[in-house]
Amino acid sequence: MDSEALKKYSALHPKPAGLTLHYGTAGFRTKAEQLDHVMFRMGLLAVLRSKAVVATIGIMVTASHNPEEDNGVKLVDPLGEMLHPSWEEYATQLANAEERELQKIITEICQKAAVNQQKDASVFIGRDTRPSSEKLSQSVIDGISVLGGQYHDYGLVTTPQLHYMVCCQNTQGQYGKATLEGYYEKLSKAFTELIKQSPSPGESQRHLKIDCANGIGALKLSEMEPYFPKEVLIHLYNDGTKEKLNHLCGADFVKVHQKPPRGLDMKPNERCCSFDGDADRIVYYYKDTTGHFHLIDGDKIATLISIFLKELLAKVGQTLKMAVVQTAYANGSSTRYIEETLKVPVHCVKTGVKHLHHKAHEFDVGVYFEANGHGTVLFSKAAETKIRQLAKEEKDDEKREAAKVLENMIDLINQVADRRVIDTTDAERHAVTPPGLQEKIDALVKKYKLSRAFVRPSGTEDVVRIYAEADTQENADALAHEVSLAVYHLAGGKGAPPQPL
Ligand code: G16
């Protein structure tokens, strides 16, 4: 390590005095102007991680669903998972180190994580469309370069695209080609095959209106459109040419407000969907002929995928272990339906793709979705090998065709994932502090039928999230409001008490 160069470059990316940040649900997130030093240091960290695991590491500059003024960084591990949790603490230490301690902290990390400094390092970088992202990704490059790492800057890409590139690179092309063209070709080929195998729907069913949250999704979908089968028509809205990122649109807005985004005009029964700012969440929706809005969020997507996969697995006659992984935000009826009607086991883990992904790996087929639209399906290596073999060699026509559909699903699903006063336990469904809060929530929940509520500190924003469900929308809203008041009083609220949405 060239200490003089490190000193010189870190001085170009100074840490604001007194600023402390924590590695949250999906990396670091805050106002963009506070992040220059973090980006430089995550460049350093990515080099160390790359040397430690002797593989390419990814860095995505994005604050995803958060406002345009924010930014953040997501680190991607070799197979496209989120950074291993054992390194989150190192990331926090590096981000918060005073400049004079930087070298010492790097040396300590190398010792604790057995990093062989002689190894080569390689880092892939991507960024979203935020105005601050280009400059911040240059700070990442400074961090990588000062420790002698090699890098490839993919520029503007979606988060799933960067995860894909990293996975392709580390599997020597087995997963696909580490280029945008490779990504579009792989996905569109599997999608085209699946369409051929599915019963022919009405003409309108192959049209989709897409709200791109004024983010990267618009750019990348336009690039991908020529690869789609010609009967599939997409119409892009909120493409970022007029309005601000995530403002009154995008997956988070639609999910939270249970209404269509601004700028997307919906006719009855038209299929619509929304991405978030870095295009790693999706929710679908439509309006029926009475004008009623129907949301197909992550819970419903997981349910539909589970029904589809369960039928196919039964057809191929394989007893593969399938499970669904959800978080505390999953609507109770979806959990009941999957467990009791579909007879598929459901597991609940803490919020954050990294937790769901980890759990889903325990099964032959692990379906995981957060209610907010993050998710995918993981097939174990053994299950994938079996399915590919059946698709090729099975003599029984029906079984072989079902295996082929599953094979295309595997190729279409981008399996790589994105991996303070209130403290929680039981997959964040139970508050242990402040004292009395959980008892208060329990009492409020008892007042409503079919109800559930919990609170947890967000890991991407400086807010406490409150979840409530009940037999009717009015009761769910009332319960949410009462719980938010309880949080406000018991957690020592300042300013005006919370108002119902
Ligand atoms: C990130 C994580 C998601 C999580 C979301 C909200 O999403 O990847 O797993 O559900 O933050 O987390 P919290 O409730 O802790 O703020 P994204 O789309 O912002 O990257």
Short mmCIF file of C-alpha atoms and ligand atoms in Angstrom, two decimals:
data_model
loop_
_atom_site.label_atom_id
_atom_site.label_comp_id
_atom_site.label_asym_id
_atom_site.label_seq_id
_atom_site.Cartn_x
_atom_site.Cartn_y
_atom_site.Cartn_z
CA MET A 1 0.00 0.00 0.00
CA ASP A 2 1.38 3.41 -0.99
CA SER A 3 0.76 5.41 2.21
CA GLU A 4 1.64 8.75 0.68
CA ALA A 5 -0.81 8.25 -2.20
CA LEU A 6 -3.50 7.12 0.27
CA LYS A 7 -2.97 10.27 2.35
CA LYS A 8 -3.02 12.50 -0.69
CA TYR A 9 -6.18 10.97 -2.19
CA SER A 10 -8.13 10.69 1.04
CA ALA A 11 -7.47 14.41 1.59
CA LEU A 12 -9.25 15.00 -1.72
CA HIS A 13 -12.28 13.17 -0.32
CA PRO A 14 -12.49 14.55 3.23
CA LYS A 15 -14.92 13.19 5.80
CA PRO A 16 -17.25 15.94 7.13
CA ALA A 17 -16.37 16.54 10.81
CA GLY A 18 -18.58 14.63 13.25
CA LEU A 19 -20.45 12.68 10.59
CA THR A 20 -21.17 9.05 11.50
CA LEU A 21 -22.95 6.72 9.10
CA HIS A 22 -24.02 3.08 9.42
CA TYR A 23 -24.17 0.33 6.88
CA GLY A 24 -27.95 -0.07 6.63
CA THR A 25 -30.48 -2.37 5.02
CA ALA A 26 -28.80 -2.04 1.61
CA GLY A 27 -25.50 -0.21 2.22
CA PHE A 28 -24.98 3.49 2.98
CA ARG A 29 -27.70 6.03 2.22
CA THR A 30 -27.93 9.73 2.97
CA LYS A 31 -27.88 13.14 1.30
CA ALA A 32 -25.58 13.00 -1.72
CA GLU A 33 -23.41 15.88 -0.52
CA GLN A 34 -22.35 13.86 2.53
CA LEU A 35 -21.20 10.84 0.59
CA ASP A 36 -18.00 11.72 -1.28
CA HIS A 37 -15.68 10.25 1.38
CA VAL A 38 -17.90 7.17 1.75
CA MET A 39 -17.66 6.45 -1.97
CA PHE A 40 -13.87 6.82 -1.96
CA ARG A 41 -13.63 4.51 1.02
CA MET A 42 -16.03 1.94 -0.45
CA GLY A 43 -13.67 1.89 -3.43
CA LEU A 44 -10.94 0.96 -0.93
CA LEU A 45 -13.17 -1.63 0.71
CA ALA A 46 -14.11 -3.23 -2.61
CA VAL A 47 -10.40 -3.71 -3.39
CA LEU A 48 -9.84 -5.38 -0.01
CA ARG A 49 -12.90 -7.60 -0.45
CA SER A 50 -11.80 -8.53 -3.96
CA LYS A 51 -8.35 -9.52 -2.69
CA ALA A 52 -9.89 -11.47 0.19
CA VAL A 53 -12.21 -13.57 -1.98
CA VAL A 54 -10.02 -13.46 -5.11
CA ALA A 55 -12.94 -12.44 -7.31
CA THR A 56 -14.56 -9.40 -8.89
CA ILE A 57 -16.69 -7.24 -6.58
CA GLY A 58 -19.43 -4.80 -7.64
CA ILE A 59 -20.22 -1.28 -6.47
CA MET A 60 -23.53 0.32 -7.42
CA VAL A 61 -23.96 4.04 -6.79
CA THR A 62 -27.66 4.55 -6.07
CA ALA A 63 -30.15 5.51 -3.40
CA SER A 64 -32.79 3.44 -5.14
CA HIS A 65 -36.32 4.41 -3.98
CA ASN A 66 -35.14 7.41 -1.93
CA PRO A 67 -35.46 11.03 -3.16
CA GLU A 68 -33.30 12.35 -5.99
CA GLU A 69 -31.17 14.44 -3.60
CA ASP A 70 -30.05 11.32 -1.72
CA ASN A 71 -27.50 8.85 -2.86
CA GLY A 72 -26.00 5.63 -1.62
CA VAL A 73 -23.86 2.64 -2.35
CA LYS A 74 -24.66 -1.06 -2.62
CA LEU A 75 -21.77 -3.55 -2.63
CA VAL A 76 -22.10 -6.73 -4.64
CA ASP A 77 -20.37 -10.00 -3.70
CA PRO A 78 -18.91 -12.46 -6.25
CA LEU A 79 -22.05 -14.40 -7.18
CA GLY A 80 -24.19 -11.29 -7.32
CA GLU A 81 -25.31 -11.43 -3.67
CA MET A 82 -25.22 -8.44 -1.32
CA LEU A 83 -21.96 -7.91 0.58
CA HIS A 84 -21.41 -10.64 3.17
CA PRO A 85 -22.71 -9.43 6.58
CA SER A 86 -19.33 -10.13 8.21
CA TRP A 87 -17.91 -7.26 6.10
CA GLU A 88 -20.63 -4.72 6.94
CA GLU A 89 -18.80 -3.83 10.12
CA TYR A 90 -15.57 -3.20 8.17
CA ALA A 91 -17.52 -0.97 5.80
CA THR A 92 -18.87 1.05 8.74
CA GLN A 93 -15.39 1.31 10.31
CA LEU A 94 -13.84 2.57 7.08
CA ALA A 95 -16.67 5.03 6.40
CA ASN A 96 -16.36 6.57 9.86
CA ALA A 97 -12.56 6.51 10.31
CA GLU A 98 -10.81 9.86 10.74
CA GLU A 99 -8.40 10.52 7.89
CA ARG A 100 -5.32 10.00 10.02
CA GLU A 101 -6.56 6.53 11.05
CA LEU A 102 -7.43 5.31 7.58
CA GLN A 103 -4.25 3.36 6.97
CA LYS A 104 -4.43 1.74 10.41
CA ILE A 105 -8.04 0.66 9.83
CA ILE A 106 -7.14 -0.82 6.43
CA THR A 107 -4.29 -2.79 8.02
CA GLU A 108 -6.62 -4.03 10.77
CA ILE A 109 -9.23 -5.17 8.24
CA CYS A 110 -6.54 -6.99 6.27
CA GLN A 111 -5.48 -8.81 9.42
CA LYS A 112 -8.97 -9.67 10.67
CA ALA A 113 -10.27 -10.78 7.27
CA ALA A 114 -7.05 -12.50 6.16
CA VAL A 115 -6.67 -10.28 3.10
CA ASN A 116 -3.63 -11.15 1.03
CA GLN A 117 -2.49 -7.73 -0.15
CA GLN A 118 -0.37 -9.27 -2.92
CA LYS A 119 -3.45 -10.55 -4.77
CA ASP A 120 -4.92 -8.64 -7.73
CA ALA A 121 -8.21 -6.82 -7.26
CA SER A 122 -11.02 -6.23 -9.75
CA VAL A 123 -14.13 -4.10 -9.25
CA PHE A 124 -17.16 -3.48 -11.50
CA ILE A 125 -18.92 -0.13 -11.06
CA GLY A 126 -22.42 0.99 -12.04
CA ARG A 127 -24.56 4.01 -11.28
CA ASP A 128 -28.14 5.26 -11.48
CA THR A 129 -29.37 8.47 -13.18
CA ARG A 130 -29.17 10.77 -10.14
CA PRO A 131 -27.34 14.02 -10.97
CA SER A 132 -24.84 13.29 -8.16
CA SER A 133 -24.07 9.71 -9.24
CA GLU A 134 -21.43 10.37 -11.90
CA LYS A 135 -19.19 12.40 -9.61
CA LEU A 136 -19.64 9.92 -6.77
CA SER A 137 -18.67 7.02 -8.98
CA GLN A 138 -15.46 8.93 -9.82
CA SER A 139 -14.73 8.99 -6.08
CA VAL A 140 -15.21 5.20 -6.02
CA ILE A 141 -12.69 4.94 -8.88
CA ASP A 142 -10.18 7.06 -6.92
CA GLY A 143 -10.50 4.65 -3.99
CA ILE A 144 -10.00 1.59 -6.19
CA SER A 145 -7.05 3.11 -8.05
CA VAL A 146 -5.15 4.26 -4.98
CA LEU A 147 -4.97 0.65 -3.75
CA GLY A 148 -3.92 -0.54 -7.21
CA GLY A 149 -7.20 -2.27 -8.11
CA GLN A 150 -8.42 -2.78 -11.67
CA TYR A 151 -11.92 -1.60 -12.50
CA HIS A 152 -14.52 -1.63 -15.23
CA ASP A 153 -17.00 1.22 -15.16
CA TYR A 154 -20.32 0.15 -16.72
CA GLY A 155 -21.70 3.68 -16.25
CA LEU A 156 -25.48 3.87 -16.25
CA VAL A 157 -26.96 0.45 -15.44
CA THR A 158 -29.76 -0.94 -13.28
CA THR A 159 -28.81 -2.62 -10.01
CA PRO A 160 -29.85 -6.09 -11.32
CA GLN A 161 -27.64 -5.51 -14.39
CA LEU A 162 -24.59 -4.83 -12.24
CA HIS A 163 -25.32 -7.92 -10.13
CA TYR A 164 -25.54 -9.92 -13.36
CA MET A 165 -22.20 -8.59 -14.68
CA VAL A 166 -20.40 -9.49 -11.46
CA CYS A 167 -21.88 -13.01 -11.43
CA CYS A 168 -21.00 -13.61 -15.12
CA GLN A 169 -17.44 -12.43 -14.57
CA ASN A 170 -16.88 -14.68 -11.57
CA THR A 171 -18.39 -17.76 -13.18
CA GLN A 172 -16.20 -17.42 -16.31
CA GLY A 173 -19.21 -16.73 -18.49
CA GLN A 174 -21.23 -19.75 -17.33
CA TYR A 175 -24.05 -17.53 -16.12
CA GLY A 176 -23.91 -15.39 -19.30
CA LYS A 177 -21.78 -12.77 -21.04
CA ALA A 178 -20.74 -9.85 -18.80
CA THR A 179 -22.06 -7.23 -21.21
CA LEU A 180 -25.35 -5.41 -21.58
CA GLU A 181 -25.89 -7.22 -24.86
CA GLY A 182 -25.31 -10.54 -23.07
CA TYR A 183 -27.89 -9.55 -20.45
CA TYR A 184 -30.54 -8.58 -23.01
CA GLU A 185 -29.89 -11.68 -25.09
CA LYS A 186 -30.09 -14.09 -22.16
CA LEU A 187 -33.30 -12.67 -20.73
CA SER A 188 -35.09 -12.12 -24.02
CA LYS A 189 -34.27 -15.63 -25.27
CA ALA A 190 -35.77 -17.26 -22.15
CA PHE A 191 -38.73 -14.87 -22.22
CA THR A 192 -39.45 -15.56 -25.92
CA GLU A 193 -39.37 -19.31 -25.27
CA LEU A 194 -41.70 -18.97 -22.28
CA ILE A 195 -44.16 -16.96 -24.33
CA LYS A 196 -44.17 -19.67 -27.00
CA GLN A 197 -44.88 -22.27 -24.32
CA SER A 198 -47.70 -20.34 -22.68
CA PRO A 199 -51.32 -20.51 -23.89
CA SER A 200 -52.00 -17.68 -26.32
CA PRO A 201 -53.63 -14.77 -24.47
CA GLY A 202 -55.72 -12.01 -25.96
CA GLU A 203 -53.88 -9.30 -27.91
CA SER A 204 -54.15 -6.75 -25.06
CA GLN A 205 -52.43 -9.14 -22.65
CA ARG A 206 -49.09 -8.60 -24.34
CA HIS A 207 -49.16 -4.85 -23.84
CA LEU A 208 -47.67 -3.39 -20.72
CA LYS A 209 -47.53 0.18 -19.48
CA ILE A 210 -44.39 0.77 -17.44
CA ASP A 211 -43.77 3.56 -14.94
CA CYS A 212 -39.98 3.93 -14.84
CA ALA A 213 -39.92 6.16 -11.72
CA ASN A 214 -38.03 8.75 -13.82
CA GLY A 215 -34.99 6.54 -13.38
CA ILE A 216 -32.58 4.19 -15.08
CA GLY A 217 -35.30 1.65 -15.97
CA ALA A 218 -36.50 3.82 -18.87
CA LEU A 219 -33.08 3.99 -20.48
CA LYS A 220 -32.39 0.30 -20.14
CA LEU A 221 -35.84 -0.85 -21.26
CA SER A 222 -35.50 1.25 -24.40
CA GLU A 223 -32.20 -0.51 -25.08
CA MET A 224 -33.80 -3.90 -24.45
CA GLU A 225 -36.97 -3.34 -26.49
CA PRO A 226 -35.50 -4.50 -29.84
CA TYR A 227 -34.74 -7.87 -28.21
CA PHE A 228 -38.40 -8.51 -27.26
CA PRO A 229 -40.71 -10.69 -29.38
CA LYS A 230 -42.59 -8.33 -31.69
CA GLU A 231 -46.05 -9.05 -30.24
CA VAL A 232 -44.89 -7.72 -26.86
CA LEU A 233 -45.50 -4.00 -26.73
CA ILE A 234 -44.25 -1.84 -23.93
CA HIS A 235 -45.11 1.79 -23.30
CA LEU A 236 -42.77 3.74 -21.04
CA TYR A 237 -43.95 6.47 -18.68
CA ASN A 238 -42.00 8.67 -16.28
CA ASP A 239 -38.86 8.22 -18.33
CA GLY A 240 -36.90 10.92 -16.51
CA THR A 241 -37.00 13.50 -19.27
CA LYS A 242 -39.42 15.81 -17.47
CA GLU A 243 -39.81 15.06 -13.78
CA LYS A 244 -37.72 14.19 -10.74
CA LEU A 245 -36.68 10.67 -9.83
CA ASN A 246 -39.21 8.78 -7.66
CA HIS A 247 -41.37 11.89 -7.30
CA LEU A 248 -45.07 10.87 -7.14
CA CYS A 249 -44.20 7.74 -9.08
CA GLY A 250 -42.27 4.49 -8.87
CA ALA A 251 -42.88 1.20 -7.07
CA ASP A 252 -42.62 2.64 -3.55
CA PHE A 253 -45.12 5.43 -4.27
CA VAL A 254 -47.64 3.03 -5.82
CA LYS A 255 -47.28 0.51 -2.97
CA VAL A 256 -47.51 3.03 -0.15
CA HIS A 257 -50.31 5.13 -1.64
CA GLN A 258 -52.14 2.24 -3.32
CA LYS A 259 -52.77 4.34 -6.39
CA PRO A 260 -51.32 4.77 -9.88
CA PRO A 261 -48.28 7.00 -10.34
CA ARG A 262 -48.55 10.49 -11.74
CA GLY A 263 -48.27 10.61 -15.50
CA LEU A 264 -49.62 7.14 -16.29
CA ASP A 265 -53.09 7.10 -17.72
CA MET A 266 -54.76 3.75 -17.01
CA LYS A 267 -57.70 2.34 -18.92
CA PRO A 268 -59.79 -0.49 -17.40
CA ASN A 269 -57.99 -3.84 -17.37
CA GLU A 270 -54.78 -2.46 -18.86
CA ARG A 271 -51.69 -4.10 -17.39
CA CYS A 272 -49.35 -1.65 -15.71
CA CYS A 273 -46.26 -1.86 -13.53
CA SER A 274 -43.77 0.37 -11.73
CA PHE A 275 -40.04 0.10 -11.14
CA ASP A 276 -38.12 1.97 -8.46
CA GLY A 277 -35.15 4.31 -9.03
CA ASP A 278 -32.57 1.59 -9.74
CA ALA A 279 -35.07 -0.89 -11.23
CA ASP A 280 -34.67 -3.67 -8.68
CA ARG A 281 -38.28 -3.55 -7.44
CA ILE A 282 -41.44 -4.08 -9.43
CA VAL A 283 -45.14 -3.97 -8.59
CA TYR A 284 -48.00 -4.57 -11.03
CA TYR A 285 -51.50 -3.07 -11.03
CA TYR A 286 -54.66 -2.55 -13.02
CA LYS A 287 -58.02 -0.84 -12.74
CA ASP A 288 -61.20 -2.88 -13.19
CA THR A 289 -64.25 -1.72 -15.14
CA THR A 290 -65.72 -0.13 -11.99
CA GLY A 291 -62.58 1.97 -11.61
CA HIS A 292 -61.30 0.02 -8.60
CA PHE A 293 -57.49 -0.09 -8.31
CA HIS A 294 -55.86 -3.52 -7.83
CA LEU A 295 -52.24 -3.80 -6.72
CA ILE A 296 -50.17 -6.93 -7.33
CA ASP A 297 -47.40 -6.33 -4.86
CA GLY A 298 -44.53 -8.59 -3.81
CA ASP A 299 -46.85 -10.78 -1.69
CA LYS A 300 -49.13 -11.44 -4.62
CA ILE A 301 -46.25 -11.89 -7.07
CA ALA A 302 -44.74 -14.51 -4.71
CA THR A 303 -48.11 -16.26 -4.48
CA LEU A 304 -48.62 -16.34 -8.26
CA ILE A 305 -45.09 -17.58 -8.89
CA SER A 306 -45.53 -20.27 -6.22
CA ILE A 307 -48.76 -21.52 -7.81
CA PHE A 308 -47.07 -21.61 -11.21
CA LEU A 309 -43.93 -23.39 -9.98
CA LYS A 310 -45.82 -25.85 -7.81
CA GLU A 311 -47.88 -27.01 -10.78
CA LEU A 312 -44.80 -27.40 -12.97
CA LEU A 313 -42.87 -29.28 -10.29
CA ALA A 314 -45.82 -31.65 -9.86
CA LYS A 315 -45.88 -32.22 -13.64
CA VAL A 316 -42.18 -33.07 -13.81
CA GLY A 317 -42.75 -35.42 -10.89
CA GLN A 318 -39.93 -34.06 -8.77
CA THR A 319 -40.13 -33.87 -5.03
CA LEU A 320 -38.08 -30.73 -4.74
CA LYS A 321 -38.25 -28.82 -1.47
CA MET A 322 -39.95 -25.50 -2.17
CA ALA A 323 -40.52 -22.66 0.28
CA VAL A 324 -41.52 -19.00 0.31
CA VAL A 325 -39.58 -16.41 2.28
CA GLN A 326 -41.29 -13.20 3.39
CA THR A 327 -40.73 -10.38 5.86
CA ALA A 328 -42.95 -9.04 8.62
CA TYR A 329 -44.53 -6.70 6.04
CA ALA A 330 -46.17 -9.60 4.23
CA ASN A 331 -49.92 -9.36 4.41
CA GLY A 332 -51.28 -12.03 6.79
CA SER A 333 -53.74 -13.33 4.19
CA SER A 334 -50.95 -14.02 1.69
CA THR A 335 -49.03 -16.00 4.31
CA ARG A 336 -52.16 -17.97 5.26
CA TYR A 337 -53.00 -18.69 1.62
CA ILE A 338 -49.51 -19.93 0.76
CA GLU A 339 -49.27 -22.10 3.88
CA GLU A 340 -52.82 -23.40 4.17
CA THR A 341 -54.10 -23.57 0.59
CA LEU A 342 -50.92 -24.04 -1.44
CA LYS A 343 -49.34 -26.08 1.36
CA VAL A 344 -45.98 -24.42 0.75
CA PRO A 345 -44.00 -23.58 3.91
CA VAL A 346 -43.42 -19.88 4.60
CA HIS A 347 -40.46 -18.43 6.52
CA CYS A 348 -40.29 -14.93 7.93
CA VAL A 349 -36.98 -13.04 8.11
CA LYS A 350 -35.80 -9.48 8.80
CA THR A 351 -36.35 -6.75 6.20
CA GLY A 352 -33.60 -6.55 3.58
CA VAL A 353 -33.02 -8.56 0.44
CA LYS A 354 -29.82 -9.95 1.94
CA HIS A 355 -31.81 -11.75 4.68
CA LEU A 356 -34.42 -13.16 2.30
CA HIS A 357 -31.80 -14.28 -0.19
CA HIS A 358 -29.80 -16.07 2.48
CA LYS A 359 -32.85 -17.98 3.75
CA ALA A 360 -34.10 -18.87 0.25
CA HIS A 361 -30.79 -20.62 -0.42
CA GLU A 362 -31.78 -23.32 2.07
CA PHE A 363 -34.32 -24.86 -0.34
CA ASP A 364 -34.30 -26.57 -3.74
CA VAL A 365 -36.65 -23.83 -4.90
CA GLY A 366 -36.73 -20.72 -2.72
CA VAL A 367 -39.26 -18.05 -3.71
CA TYR A 368 -38.63 -14.78 -1.93
CA PHE A 369 -40.36 -11.44 -2.16
CA GLU A 370 -40.66 -8.39 0.01
CA ALA A 371 -44.11 -6.80 -0.15
CA ASN A 372 -42.43 -3.73 -1.71
CA GLY A 373 -41.56 -5.67 -4.86
CA HIS A 374 -37.97 -6.86 -4.31
CA GLY A 375 -37.55 -10.54 -4.99
CA THR A 376 -36.71 -13.51 -7.13
CA VAL A 377 -36.62 -17.30 -7.10
CA LEU A 378 -33.50 -19.30 -6.29
CA PHE A 379 -33.00 -22.82 -7.62
CA SER A 380 -30.35 -24.94 -5.91
CA LYS A 381 -27.58 -26.21 -8.17
CA ALA A 382 -28.91 -29.77 -7.78
CA ALA A 383 -32.46 -28.72 -8.71
CA GLU A 384 -31.21 -26.77 -11.71
CA THR A 385 -29.11 -29.70 -12.97
CA LYS A 386 -32.05 -32.08 -12.58
CA ILE A 387 -34.44 -29.75 -14.42
CA ARG A 388 -32.00 -29.16 -17.30
CA GLN A 389 -31.44 -32.91 -17.60
CA LEU A 390 -35.21 -33.62 -17.71
CA ALA A 391 -35.74 -30.87 -20.29
CA LYS A 392 -33.20 -32.61 -22.53
CA GLU A 393 -33.65 -36.33 -21.92
CA GLU A 394 -37.10 -37.03 -20.45
CA LYS A 395 -39.09 -39.41 -22.68
CA ASP A 396 -42.56 -38.46 -21.43
CA ASP A 397 -43.67 -35.44 -23.52
CA GLU A 398 -45.69 -33.70 -20.82
CA LYS A 399 -42.92 -34.01 -18.24
CA ARG A 400 -40.27 -32.84 -20.68
CA GLU A 401 -42.34 -29.80 -21.74
CA ALA A 402 -42.91 -28.83 -18.08
CA ALA A 403 -39.18 -29.18 -17.44
CA LYS A 404 -38.47 -26.91 -20.42
CA VAL A 405 -40.77 -24.24 -18.99
CA LEU A 406 -38.90 -24.51 -15.68
CA GLU A 407 -35.59 -24.29 -17.50
CA ASN A 408 -36.65 -21.07 -19.20
CA MET A 409 -37.86 -19.71 -15.86
CA ILE A 410 -34.40 -20.36 -14.43
CA ASP A 411 -32.81 -18.42 -17.29
CA LEU A 412 -35.31 -15.59 -17.18
CA ILE A 413 -35.20 -15.04 -13.46
CA ASN A 414 -32.14 -13.02 -12.65
CA GLN A 415 -31.24 -15.21 -9.69
CA VAL A 416 -28.52 -12.95 -8.40
CA ALA A 417 -29.78 -10.62 -5.77
CA ASP A 418 -29.33 -7.94 -4.47
CA ARG A 419 -28.34 -9.39 -1.21
CA ARG A 420 -31.81 2.95 17.70
CA VAL A 421 -34.35 3.79 20.05
CA ILE A 422 -36.54 1.13 18.69
CA ASP A 423 -35.05 -2.32 18.83
CA THR A 424 -36.83 -5.39 17.57
CA THR A 425 -36.75 -9.16 17.64
CA ASP A 426 -38.65 -12.10 16.02
CA ALA A 427 -37.85 -11.07 12.41
CA GLU A 428 -38.54 -7.47 13.51
CA ARG A 429 -42.17 -8.25 14.43
CA HIS A 430 -41.73 -7.54 18.12
CA ALA A 431 -40.38 -4.31 19.67
CA VAL A 432 -38.16 -4.84 22.73
CA THR A 433 -37.46 -1.15 23.33
CA PRO A 434 -38.64 1.43 24.28
CA PRO A 435 -40.29 -0.26 27.29
CA GLY A 436 -44.05 -0.56 27.07
CA LEU A 437 -44.27 -0.06 23.30
CA GLN A 438 -44.94 -3.69 22.41
CA GLU A 439 -47.61 -3.99 25.15
CA LYS A 440 -49.30 -0.87 23.79
CA ILE A 441 -49.23 -2.25 20.21
CA ASP A 442 -50.66 -5.58 21.42
CA ALA A 443 -53.54 -3.76 23.12
CA LEU A 444 -54.28 -1.69 20.00
CA VAL A 445 -54.21 -4.74 17.74
CA LYS A 446 -56.83 -6.45 19.96
CA LYS A 447 -59.32 -3.68 19.13
CA TYR A 448 -59.50 -4.71 15.44
CA LYS A 449 -60.44 -7.89 13.61
CA LEU A 450 -57.83 -9.86 11.58
CA SER A 451 -55.28 -7.28 12.59
CA ARG A 452 -51.53 -7.16 12.91
CA ALA A 453 -49.11 -4.29 13.50
CA PHE A 454 -45.42 -3.76 14.12
CA VAL A 455 -42.80 -1.03 14.09
CA ARG A 456 -39.14 -1.05 13.06
CA PRO A 457 -36.43 1.52 12.37
CA SER A 458 -35.75 1.90 8.64
CA GLY A 459 -32.29 0.92 7.46
CA THR A 460 -32.34 3.28 4.48
CA GLU A 461 -33.94 6.45 5.85
CA ASP A 462 -34.07 8.32 9.13
CA VAL A 463 -37.63 7.19 9.92
CA VAL A 464 -39.53 4.59 11.91
CA ARG A 465 -41.71 2.38 9.72
CA ILE A 466 -45.17 1.38 10.94
CA TYR A 467 -47.08 -1.53 9.51
CA ALA A 468 -50.76 -2.28 10.16
CA GLU A 469 -53.31 -4.60 8.66
CA ALA A 470 -56.97 -5.22 9.58
CA ASP A 471 -60.25 -6.44 8.14
CA THR A 472 -61.01 -3.16 6.35
CA GLN A 473 -58.93 -0.30 4.92
CA GLU A 474 -60.48 2.14 7.44
CA ASN A 475 -59.55 -0.10 10.36
CA ALA A 476 -56.02 -0.63 9.03
CA ASP A 477 -55.59 3.15 8.67
CA ALA A 478 -57.00 3.77 12.16
CA LEU A 479 -54.73 1.12 13.69
CA ALA A 480 -51.68 2.54 11.88
CA HIS A 481 -52.47 5.98 13.21
CA GLU A 482 -52.92 4.77 16.79
CA VAL A 483 -49.67 2.80 16.63
CA SER A 484 -47.83 5.81 15.23
CA LEU A 485 -49.09 7.92 18.13
CA ALA A 486 -47.89 5.28 20.59
CA VAL A 487 -44.45 5.29 18.95
CA TYR A 488 -44.37 9.07 19.02
CA HIS A 489 -45.15 9.25 22.74
CA LEU A 490 -43.11 6.28 23.96
CA ALA A 491 -40.06 6.93 21.78
CA GLY A 492 -39.86 10.53 23.03
CA GLY A 493 -41.27 12.23 19.91
CA LYS A 494 -40.36 15.82 19.10
CA GLY A 495 -42.31 18.27 16.94
CA ALA A 496 -45.86 17.69 15.76
CA PRO A 497 -47.37 14.23 16.35
CA PRO A 498 -47.80 12.06 13.24
CA GLN A 499 -50.89 12.54 11.08
CA PRO A 500 -52.73 9.73 9.29
CA LEU A 501 -51.82 9.37 5.57
C1 G16 B 1 -33.74 -1.45 0.27
C2 G16 B 1 -33.52 -2.92 0.52
C3 G16 B 1 -34.85 -3.63 0.69
C4 G16 B 1 -35.67 -2.94 1.80
C5 G16 B 1 -35.77 -1.43 1.52
C6 G16 B 1 -36.41 -0.66 2.66
O1 G16 B 1 -34.48 -1.30 -0.91
O2 G16 B 1 -32.81 -3.48 -0.57
O3 G16 B 1 -34.60 -4.97 1.03
O4 G16 B 1 -36.95 -3.47 1.84
O5 G16 B 1 -34.47 -0.88 1.34
O6 G16 B 1 -35.64 -0.84 3.81
P1 G16 B 1 -35.94 -0.03 5.15
O7 G16 B 1 -37.36 -0.33 5.48
O8 G16 B 1 -34.95 -0.59 6.13
O9 G16 B 1 -35.74 1.43 4.84
P2 G16 B 1 -34.05 -0.26 -2.06
O10 G16 B 1 -35.00 -0.52 -3.19
O11 G16 B 1 -34.20 1.11 -1.46
O12 G16 B 1 -32.64 -0.63 -2.33
#
